PDB file of C-alpha atoms in Angstrom:
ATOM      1  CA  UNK H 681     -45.053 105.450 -56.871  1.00  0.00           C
ATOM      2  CA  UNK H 682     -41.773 104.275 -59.436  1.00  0.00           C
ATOM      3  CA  UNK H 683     -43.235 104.043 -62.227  1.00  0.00           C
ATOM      4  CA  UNK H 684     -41.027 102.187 -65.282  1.00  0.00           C
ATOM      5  CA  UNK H 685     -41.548 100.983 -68.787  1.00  0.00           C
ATOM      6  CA  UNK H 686     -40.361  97.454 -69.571  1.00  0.00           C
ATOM      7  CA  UNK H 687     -40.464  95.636 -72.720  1.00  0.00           C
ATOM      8  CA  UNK H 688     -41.649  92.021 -73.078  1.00  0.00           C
ATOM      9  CA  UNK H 689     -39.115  89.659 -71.930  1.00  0.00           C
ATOM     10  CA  UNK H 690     -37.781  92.108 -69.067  1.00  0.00           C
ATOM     11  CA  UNK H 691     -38.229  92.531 -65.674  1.00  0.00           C
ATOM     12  CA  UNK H 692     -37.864  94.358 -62.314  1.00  0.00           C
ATOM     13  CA  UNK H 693     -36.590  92.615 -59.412  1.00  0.00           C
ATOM     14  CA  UNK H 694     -37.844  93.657 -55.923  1.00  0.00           C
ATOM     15  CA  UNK H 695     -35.311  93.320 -52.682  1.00  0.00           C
ATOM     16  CA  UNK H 696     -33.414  90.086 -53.862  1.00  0.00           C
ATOM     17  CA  UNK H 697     -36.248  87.428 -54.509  1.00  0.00           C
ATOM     18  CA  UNK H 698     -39.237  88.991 -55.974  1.00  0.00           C
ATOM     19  CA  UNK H 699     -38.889  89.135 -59.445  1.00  0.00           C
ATOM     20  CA  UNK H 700     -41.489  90.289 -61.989  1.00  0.00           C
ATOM     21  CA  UNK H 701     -41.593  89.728 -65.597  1.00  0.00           C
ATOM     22  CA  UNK H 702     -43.522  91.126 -68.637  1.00  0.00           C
ATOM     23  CA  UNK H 703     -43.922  87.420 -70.618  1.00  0.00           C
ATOM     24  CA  UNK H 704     -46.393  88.822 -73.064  1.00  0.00           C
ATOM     25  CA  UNK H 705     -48.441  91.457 -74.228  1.00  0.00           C
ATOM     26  CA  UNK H 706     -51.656  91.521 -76.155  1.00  0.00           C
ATOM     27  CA  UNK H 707     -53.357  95.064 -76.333  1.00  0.00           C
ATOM     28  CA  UNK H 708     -54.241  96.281 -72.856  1.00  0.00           C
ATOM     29  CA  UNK H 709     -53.780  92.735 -71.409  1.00  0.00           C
ATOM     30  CA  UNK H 710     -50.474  92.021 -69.872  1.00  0.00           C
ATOM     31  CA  UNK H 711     -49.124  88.828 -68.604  1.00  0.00           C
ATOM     32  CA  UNK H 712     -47.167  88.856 -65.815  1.00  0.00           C
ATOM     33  CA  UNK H 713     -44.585  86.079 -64.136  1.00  0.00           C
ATOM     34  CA  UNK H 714     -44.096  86.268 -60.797  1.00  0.00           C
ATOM     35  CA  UNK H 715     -41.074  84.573 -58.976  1.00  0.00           C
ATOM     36  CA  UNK H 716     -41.158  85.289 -55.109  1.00  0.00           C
ATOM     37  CA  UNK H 717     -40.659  82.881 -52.210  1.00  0.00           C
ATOM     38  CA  UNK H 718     -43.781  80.454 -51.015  1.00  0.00           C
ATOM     39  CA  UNK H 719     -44.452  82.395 -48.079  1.00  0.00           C
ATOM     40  CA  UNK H 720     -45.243  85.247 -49.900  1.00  0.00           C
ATOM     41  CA  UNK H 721     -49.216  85.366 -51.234  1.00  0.00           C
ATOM     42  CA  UNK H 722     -49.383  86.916 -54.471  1.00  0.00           C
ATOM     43  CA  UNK H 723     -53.249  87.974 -55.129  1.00  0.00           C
ATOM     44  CA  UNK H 724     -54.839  89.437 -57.783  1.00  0.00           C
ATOM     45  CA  UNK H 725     -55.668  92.852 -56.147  1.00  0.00           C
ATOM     46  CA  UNK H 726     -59.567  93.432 -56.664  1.00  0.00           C
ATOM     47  CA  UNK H 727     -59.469  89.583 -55.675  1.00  0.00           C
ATOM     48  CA  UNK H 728     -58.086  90.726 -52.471  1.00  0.00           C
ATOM     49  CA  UNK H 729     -59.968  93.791 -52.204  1.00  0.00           C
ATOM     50  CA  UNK H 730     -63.480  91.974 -52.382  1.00  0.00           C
ATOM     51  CA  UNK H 731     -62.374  89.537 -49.267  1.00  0.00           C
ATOM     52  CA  UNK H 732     -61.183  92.475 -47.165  1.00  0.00           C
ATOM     53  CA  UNK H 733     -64.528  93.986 -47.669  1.00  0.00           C
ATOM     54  CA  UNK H 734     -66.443  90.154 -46.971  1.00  0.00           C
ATOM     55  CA  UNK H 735     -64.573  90.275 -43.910  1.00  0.00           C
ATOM     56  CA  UNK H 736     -65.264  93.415 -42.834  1.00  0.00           C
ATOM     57  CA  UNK H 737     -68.888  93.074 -43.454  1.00  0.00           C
ATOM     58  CA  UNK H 738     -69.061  89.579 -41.886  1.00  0.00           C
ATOM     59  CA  UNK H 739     -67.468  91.260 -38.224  1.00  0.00           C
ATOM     60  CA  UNK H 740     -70.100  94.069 -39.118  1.00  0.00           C
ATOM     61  CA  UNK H 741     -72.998  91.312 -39.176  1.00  0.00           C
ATOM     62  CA  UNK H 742     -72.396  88.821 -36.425  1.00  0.00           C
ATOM     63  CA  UNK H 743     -75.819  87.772 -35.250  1.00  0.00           C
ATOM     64  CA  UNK H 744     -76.906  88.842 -31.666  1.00  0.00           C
ATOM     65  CA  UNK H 745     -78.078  86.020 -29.795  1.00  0.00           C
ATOM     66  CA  UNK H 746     -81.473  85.567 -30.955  1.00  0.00           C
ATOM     67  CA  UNK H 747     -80.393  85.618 -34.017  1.00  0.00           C
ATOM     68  CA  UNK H 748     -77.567  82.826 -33.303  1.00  0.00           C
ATOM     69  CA  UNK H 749     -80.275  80.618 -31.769  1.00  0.00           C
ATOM     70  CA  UNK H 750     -82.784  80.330 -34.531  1.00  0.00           C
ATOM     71  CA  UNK H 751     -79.458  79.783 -37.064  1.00  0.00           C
ATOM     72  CA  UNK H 752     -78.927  76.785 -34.749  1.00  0.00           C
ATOM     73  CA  UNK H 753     -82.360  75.771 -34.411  1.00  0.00           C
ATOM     74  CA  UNK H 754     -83.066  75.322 -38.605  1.00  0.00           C
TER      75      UNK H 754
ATOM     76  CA  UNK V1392     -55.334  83.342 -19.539  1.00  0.00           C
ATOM     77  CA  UNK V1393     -57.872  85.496 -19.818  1.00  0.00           C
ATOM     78  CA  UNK V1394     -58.847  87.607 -23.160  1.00  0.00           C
ATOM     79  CA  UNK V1395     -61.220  89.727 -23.832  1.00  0.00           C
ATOM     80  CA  UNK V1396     -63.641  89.793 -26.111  1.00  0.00           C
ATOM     81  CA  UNK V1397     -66.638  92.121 -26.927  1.00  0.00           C
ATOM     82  CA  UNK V1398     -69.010  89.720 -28.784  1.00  0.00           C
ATOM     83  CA  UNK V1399     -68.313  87.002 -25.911  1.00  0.00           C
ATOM     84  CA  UNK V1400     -66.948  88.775 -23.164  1.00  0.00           C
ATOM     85  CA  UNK V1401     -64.167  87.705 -21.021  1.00  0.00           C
ATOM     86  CA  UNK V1402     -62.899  84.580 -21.961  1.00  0.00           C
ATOM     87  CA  UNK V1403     -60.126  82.153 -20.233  1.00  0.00           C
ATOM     88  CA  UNK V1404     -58.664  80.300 -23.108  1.00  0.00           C
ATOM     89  CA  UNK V1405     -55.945  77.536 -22.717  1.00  0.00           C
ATOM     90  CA  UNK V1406     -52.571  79.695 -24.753  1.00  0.00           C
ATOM     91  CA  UNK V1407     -51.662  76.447 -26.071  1.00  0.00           C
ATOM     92  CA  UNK V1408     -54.800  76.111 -27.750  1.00  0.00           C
ATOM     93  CA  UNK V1409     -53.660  79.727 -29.725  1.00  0.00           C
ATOM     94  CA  UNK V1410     -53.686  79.326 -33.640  1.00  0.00           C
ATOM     95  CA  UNK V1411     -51.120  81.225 -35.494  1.00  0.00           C
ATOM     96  CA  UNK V1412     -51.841  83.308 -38.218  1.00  0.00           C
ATOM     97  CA  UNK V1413     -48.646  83.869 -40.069  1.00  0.00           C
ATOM     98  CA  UNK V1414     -50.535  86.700 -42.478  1.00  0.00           C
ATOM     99  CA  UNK V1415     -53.171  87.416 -40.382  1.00  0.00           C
ATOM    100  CA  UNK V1416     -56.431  87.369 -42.279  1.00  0.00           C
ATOM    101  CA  UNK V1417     -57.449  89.853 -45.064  1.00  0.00           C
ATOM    102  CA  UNK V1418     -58.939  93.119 -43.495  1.00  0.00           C
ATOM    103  CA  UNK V1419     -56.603  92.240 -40.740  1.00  0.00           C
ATOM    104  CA  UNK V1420     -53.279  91.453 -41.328  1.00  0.00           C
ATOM    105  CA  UNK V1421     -51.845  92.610 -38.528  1.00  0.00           C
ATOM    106  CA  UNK V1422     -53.627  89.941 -35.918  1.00  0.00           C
ATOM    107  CA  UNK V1423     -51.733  86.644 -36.200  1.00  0.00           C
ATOM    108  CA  UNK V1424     -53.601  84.881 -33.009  1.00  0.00           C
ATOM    109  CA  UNK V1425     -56.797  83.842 -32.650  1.00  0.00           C
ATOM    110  CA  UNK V1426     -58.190  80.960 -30.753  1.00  0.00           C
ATOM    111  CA  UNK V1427     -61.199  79.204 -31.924  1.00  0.00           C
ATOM    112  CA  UNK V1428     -64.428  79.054 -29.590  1.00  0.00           C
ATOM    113  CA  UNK V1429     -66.873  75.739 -30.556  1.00  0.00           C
ATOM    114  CA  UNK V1430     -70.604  76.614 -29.736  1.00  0.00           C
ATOM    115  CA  UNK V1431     -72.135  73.600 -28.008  1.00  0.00           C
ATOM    116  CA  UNK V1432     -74.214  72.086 -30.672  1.00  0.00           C
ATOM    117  CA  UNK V1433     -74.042  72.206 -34.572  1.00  0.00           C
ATOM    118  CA  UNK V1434     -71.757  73.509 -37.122  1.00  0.00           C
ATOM    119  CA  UNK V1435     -71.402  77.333 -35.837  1.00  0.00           C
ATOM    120  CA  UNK V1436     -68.023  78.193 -33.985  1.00  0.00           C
ATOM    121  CA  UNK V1437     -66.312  81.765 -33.543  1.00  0.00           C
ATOM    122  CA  UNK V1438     -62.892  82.782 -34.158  1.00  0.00           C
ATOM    123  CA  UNK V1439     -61.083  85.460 -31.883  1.00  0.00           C
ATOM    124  CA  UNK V1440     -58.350  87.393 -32.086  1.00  0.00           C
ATOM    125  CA  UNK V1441     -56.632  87.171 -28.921  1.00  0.00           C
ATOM    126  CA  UNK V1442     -55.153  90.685 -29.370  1.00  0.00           C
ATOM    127  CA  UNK V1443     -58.551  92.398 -30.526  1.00  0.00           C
ATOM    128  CA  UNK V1444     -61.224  92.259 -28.636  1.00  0.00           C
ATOM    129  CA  UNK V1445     -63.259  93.622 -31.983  1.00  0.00           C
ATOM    130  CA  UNK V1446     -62.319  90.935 -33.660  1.00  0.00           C
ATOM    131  CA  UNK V1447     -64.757  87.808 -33.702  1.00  0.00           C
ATOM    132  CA  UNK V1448     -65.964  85.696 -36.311  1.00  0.00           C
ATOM    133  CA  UNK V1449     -68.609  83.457 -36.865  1.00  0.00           C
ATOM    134  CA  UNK V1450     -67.825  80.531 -38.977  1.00  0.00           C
ATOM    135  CA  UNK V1451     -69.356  77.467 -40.106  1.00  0.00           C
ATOM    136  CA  UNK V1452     -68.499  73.885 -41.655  1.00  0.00           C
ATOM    137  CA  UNK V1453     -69.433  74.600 -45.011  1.00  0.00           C
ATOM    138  CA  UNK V1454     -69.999  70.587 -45.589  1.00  0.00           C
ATOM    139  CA  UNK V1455     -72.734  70.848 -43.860  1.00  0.00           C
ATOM    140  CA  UNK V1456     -74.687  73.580 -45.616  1.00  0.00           C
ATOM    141  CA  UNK V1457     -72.472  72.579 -48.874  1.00  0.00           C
ATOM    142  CA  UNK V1458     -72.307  68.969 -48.992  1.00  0.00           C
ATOM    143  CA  UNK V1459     -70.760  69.112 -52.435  1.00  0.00           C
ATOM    144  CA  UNK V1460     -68.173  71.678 -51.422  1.00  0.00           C
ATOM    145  CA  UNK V1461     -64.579  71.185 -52.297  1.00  0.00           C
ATOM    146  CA  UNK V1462     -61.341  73.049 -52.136  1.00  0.00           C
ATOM    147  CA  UNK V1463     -57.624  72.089 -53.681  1.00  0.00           C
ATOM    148  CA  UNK V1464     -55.112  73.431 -51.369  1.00  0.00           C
ATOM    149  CA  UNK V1465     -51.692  74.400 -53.246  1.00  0.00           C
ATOM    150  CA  UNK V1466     -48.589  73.243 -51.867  1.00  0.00           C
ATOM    151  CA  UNK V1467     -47.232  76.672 -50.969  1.00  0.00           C
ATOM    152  CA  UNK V1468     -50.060  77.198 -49.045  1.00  0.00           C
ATOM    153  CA  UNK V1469     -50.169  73.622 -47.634  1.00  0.00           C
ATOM    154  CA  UNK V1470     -46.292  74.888 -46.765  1.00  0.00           C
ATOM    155  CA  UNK V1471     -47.825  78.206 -44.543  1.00  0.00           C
ATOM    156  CA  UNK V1472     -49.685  76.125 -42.199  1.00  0.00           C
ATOM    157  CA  UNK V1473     -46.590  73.248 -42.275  1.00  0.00           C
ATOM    158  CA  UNK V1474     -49.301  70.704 -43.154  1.00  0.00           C
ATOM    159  CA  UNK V1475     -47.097  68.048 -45.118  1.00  0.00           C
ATOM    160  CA  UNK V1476     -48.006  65.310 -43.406  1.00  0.00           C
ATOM    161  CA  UNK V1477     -50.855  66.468 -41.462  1.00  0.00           C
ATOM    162  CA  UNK V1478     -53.149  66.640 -44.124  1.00  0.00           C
ATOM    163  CA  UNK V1479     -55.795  64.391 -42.059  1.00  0.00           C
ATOM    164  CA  UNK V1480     -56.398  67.081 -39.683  1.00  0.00           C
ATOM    165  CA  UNK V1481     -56.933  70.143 -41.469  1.00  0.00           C
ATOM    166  CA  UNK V1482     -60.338  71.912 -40.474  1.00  0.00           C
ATOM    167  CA  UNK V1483     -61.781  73.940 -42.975  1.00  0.00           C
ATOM    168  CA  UNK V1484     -64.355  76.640 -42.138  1.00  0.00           C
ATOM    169  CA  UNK V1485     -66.411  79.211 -43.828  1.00  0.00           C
ATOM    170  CA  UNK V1486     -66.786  82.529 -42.338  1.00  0.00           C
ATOM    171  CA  UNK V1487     -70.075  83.552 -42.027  1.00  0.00           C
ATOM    172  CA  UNK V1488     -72.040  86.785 -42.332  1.00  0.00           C
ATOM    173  CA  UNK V1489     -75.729  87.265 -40.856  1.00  0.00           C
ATOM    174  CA  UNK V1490     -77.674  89.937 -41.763  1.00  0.00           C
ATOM    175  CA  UNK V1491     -80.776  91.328 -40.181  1.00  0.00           C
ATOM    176  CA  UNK V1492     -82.883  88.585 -41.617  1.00  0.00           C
ATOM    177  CA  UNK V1493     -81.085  85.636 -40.232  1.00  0.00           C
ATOM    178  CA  UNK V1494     -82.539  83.331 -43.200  1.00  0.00           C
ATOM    179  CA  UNK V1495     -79.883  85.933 -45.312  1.00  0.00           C
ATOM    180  CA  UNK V1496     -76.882  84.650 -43.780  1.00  0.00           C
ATOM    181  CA  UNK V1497     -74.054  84.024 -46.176  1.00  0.00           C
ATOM    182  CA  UNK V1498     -71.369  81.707 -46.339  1.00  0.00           C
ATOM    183  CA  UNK V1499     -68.075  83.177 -48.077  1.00  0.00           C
ATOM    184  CA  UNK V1500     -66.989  79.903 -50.412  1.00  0.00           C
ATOM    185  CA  UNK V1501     -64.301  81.574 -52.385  1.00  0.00           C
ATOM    186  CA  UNK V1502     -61.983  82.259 -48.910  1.00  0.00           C
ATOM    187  CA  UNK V1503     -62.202  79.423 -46.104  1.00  0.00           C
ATOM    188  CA  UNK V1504     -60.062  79.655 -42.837  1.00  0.00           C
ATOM    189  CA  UNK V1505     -57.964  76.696 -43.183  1.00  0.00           C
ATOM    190  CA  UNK V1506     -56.510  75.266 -39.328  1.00  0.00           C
ATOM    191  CA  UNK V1507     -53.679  73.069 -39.159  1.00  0.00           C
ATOM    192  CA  UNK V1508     -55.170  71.638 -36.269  1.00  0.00           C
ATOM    193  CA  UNK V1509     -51.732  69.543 -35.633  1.00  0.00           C
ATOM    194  CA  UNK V1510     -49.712  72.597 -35.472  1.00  0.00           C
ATOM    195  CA  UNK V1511     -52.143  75.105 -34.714  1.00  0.00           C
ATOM    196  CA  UNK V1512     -51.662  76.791 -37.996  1.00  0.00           C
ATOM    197  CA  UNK V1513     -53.996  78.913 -40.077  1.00  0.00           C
ATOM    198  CA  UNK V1514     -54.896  80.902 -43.231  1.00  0.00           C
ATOM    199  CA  UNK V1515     -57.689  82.780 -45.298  1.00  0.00           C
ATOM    200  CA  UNK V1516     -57.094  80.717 -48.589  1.00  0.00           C
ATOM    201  CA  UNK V1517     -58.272  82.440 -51.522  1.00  0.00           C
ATOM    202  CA  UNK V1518     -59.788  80.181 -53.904  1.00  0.00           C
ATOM    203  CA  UNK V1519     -59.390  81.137 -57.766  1.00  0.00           C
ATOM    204  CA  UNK V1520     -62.763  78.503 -58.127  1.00  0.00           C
ATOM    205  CA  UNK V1521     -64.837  80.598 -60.048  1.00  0.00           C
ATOM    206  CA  UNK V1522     -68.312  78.855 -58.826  1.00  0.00           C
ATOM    207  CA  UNK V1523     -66.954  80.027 -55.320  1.00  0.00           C
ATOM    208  CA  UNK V1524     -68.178  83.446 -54.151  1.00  0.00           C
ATOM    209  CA  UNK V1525     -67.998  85.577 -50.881  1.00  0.00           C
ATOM    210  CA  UNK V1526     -71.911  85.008 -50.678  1.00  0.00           C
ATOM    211  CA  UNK V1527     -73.620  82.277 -50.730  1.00  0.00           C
ATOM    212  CA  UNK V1528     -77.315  81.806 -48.614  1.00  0.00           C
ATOM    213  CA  UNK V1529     -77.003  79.196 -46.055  1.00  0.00           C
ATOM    214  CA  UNK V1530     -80.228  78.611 -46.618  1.00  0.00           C
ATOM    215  CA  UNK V1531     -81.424  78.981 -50.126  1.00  0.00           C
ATOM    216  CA  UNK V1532     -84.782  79.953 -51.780  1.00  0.00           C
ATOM    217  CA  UNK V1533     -86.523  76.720 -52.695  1.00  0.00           C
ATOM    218  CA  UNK V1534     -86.033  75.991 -49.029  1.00  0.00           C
ATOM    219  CA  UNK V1535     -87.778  79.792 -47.493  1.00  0.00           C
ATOM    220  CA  UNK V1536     -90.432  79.051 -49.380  1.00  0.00           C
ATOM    221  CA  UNK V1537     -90.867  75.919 -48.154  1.00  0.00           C
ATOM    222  CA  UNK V1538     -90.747  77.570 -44.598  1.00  0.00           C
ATOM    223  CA  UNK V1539     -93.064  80.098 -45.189  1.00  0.00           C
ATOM    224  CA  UNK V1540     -95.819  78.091 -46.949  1.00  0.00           C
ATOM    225  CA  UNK V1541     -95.819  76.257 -43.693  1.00  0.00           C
TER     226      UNK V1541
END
């Protein structure tokens, strides 16, 4: 992993259109800007995480058929 | 065409009825075509990958167990799906998760599959609502009990 310090008001620049800026910091909390084009999703990452593992779980629990009926019966 | 899938077996789907996944869905980033498979009554459809047979969904209309649901699309992500001027025919689904007690099944709120049915475009949104969670009973309390005390 590159690891580098930045001071507020910096920034790194990833390839030539992500760019990511340190607008303020308060303690432990950091603020971040991100410029990157649309098509890009920018997530925070236990945000992601936690619907990676909802998916997961909901291919893991698909209901047999039984199951499917009386969903469709209530 | 025929694909194969192991919740439904084989299936022969229409490949212009494919929906595109530009970012494939969390978990599975990597599939980017799915087709969508309507059950014959009610709100319950799956979604297949066409590439994975492993990978089948069930999903729901949440407006139906939700009625007070909502979600506000950004543009950029109105932009993935090209839905500009299409915004009439969006479909909006919540994937659903059903445990051994069926009456447990779980909507997730806080990530809907979002089709551009006009294009045949779609997404996981993640919604940054904080009342919306992964999990949310399809069928809460106040109405098991209701069941049971029959």
């Amino acid at each position: 992993m590159l690891i580098l310090s930045r001071r507020k008001g910096e920034s790194i620049i990833i390839g030539d259109n992500i760019e990511i800026s340190v607008v303020d910091v308060q303690g432990d909390i950091i603020k971040l800007g991100i410029n990157a084009p649309r098509s890009l999703s920018v997530h925070r990452k236990e945000i992601y995480d936690e619907i990676q593992a909802a998916n997961r779980e909901a291919l893991q629990n698909l209901p047999t058929a039984e199951q499917l009926k009386k969903l469709q019966d209530i | 065409m025929i694909i194969h899938s192991q919740t439904l077996g084989n299936i022969d789907i229409d490949p212009a009825r494919i929906i595109q996944f530009p970012e494939g869905i969390p978990a599975f980033e990597e599939e980017k075509e799915f087709i969508l498979i309507p059950l014959e009554e009610g709100p319950f459809c799956y979604l297949q990958s066409v590439n994975n047979s492993r990978l089948c969904l069930l999903m729901a209309d949440p407006f139906v167990f939700f009625p007070g649901y909502q979600i506000d699309l950004p543009d950029e992500e109105i932009d993935k799906i090209e839905a500009q001027d299409h915004e009439k025919n969006l479909a909006v689904y919540a994937i659903i998760s059903v445990p051994e007690d069926f009456r447990q099944s779980t909507a997730n709120l806080m990530a809907p599959v979002i089709i551009n049915m006009n294009r045949q475009k779609g997404l996981q949104f993640i919604s940054s609502q904080p009342d919306y969670k992964t999990k949310h009973l399809l069928f809460p309390a106040d109405q098991k009990v209701k069941e049971e005390g029959k």
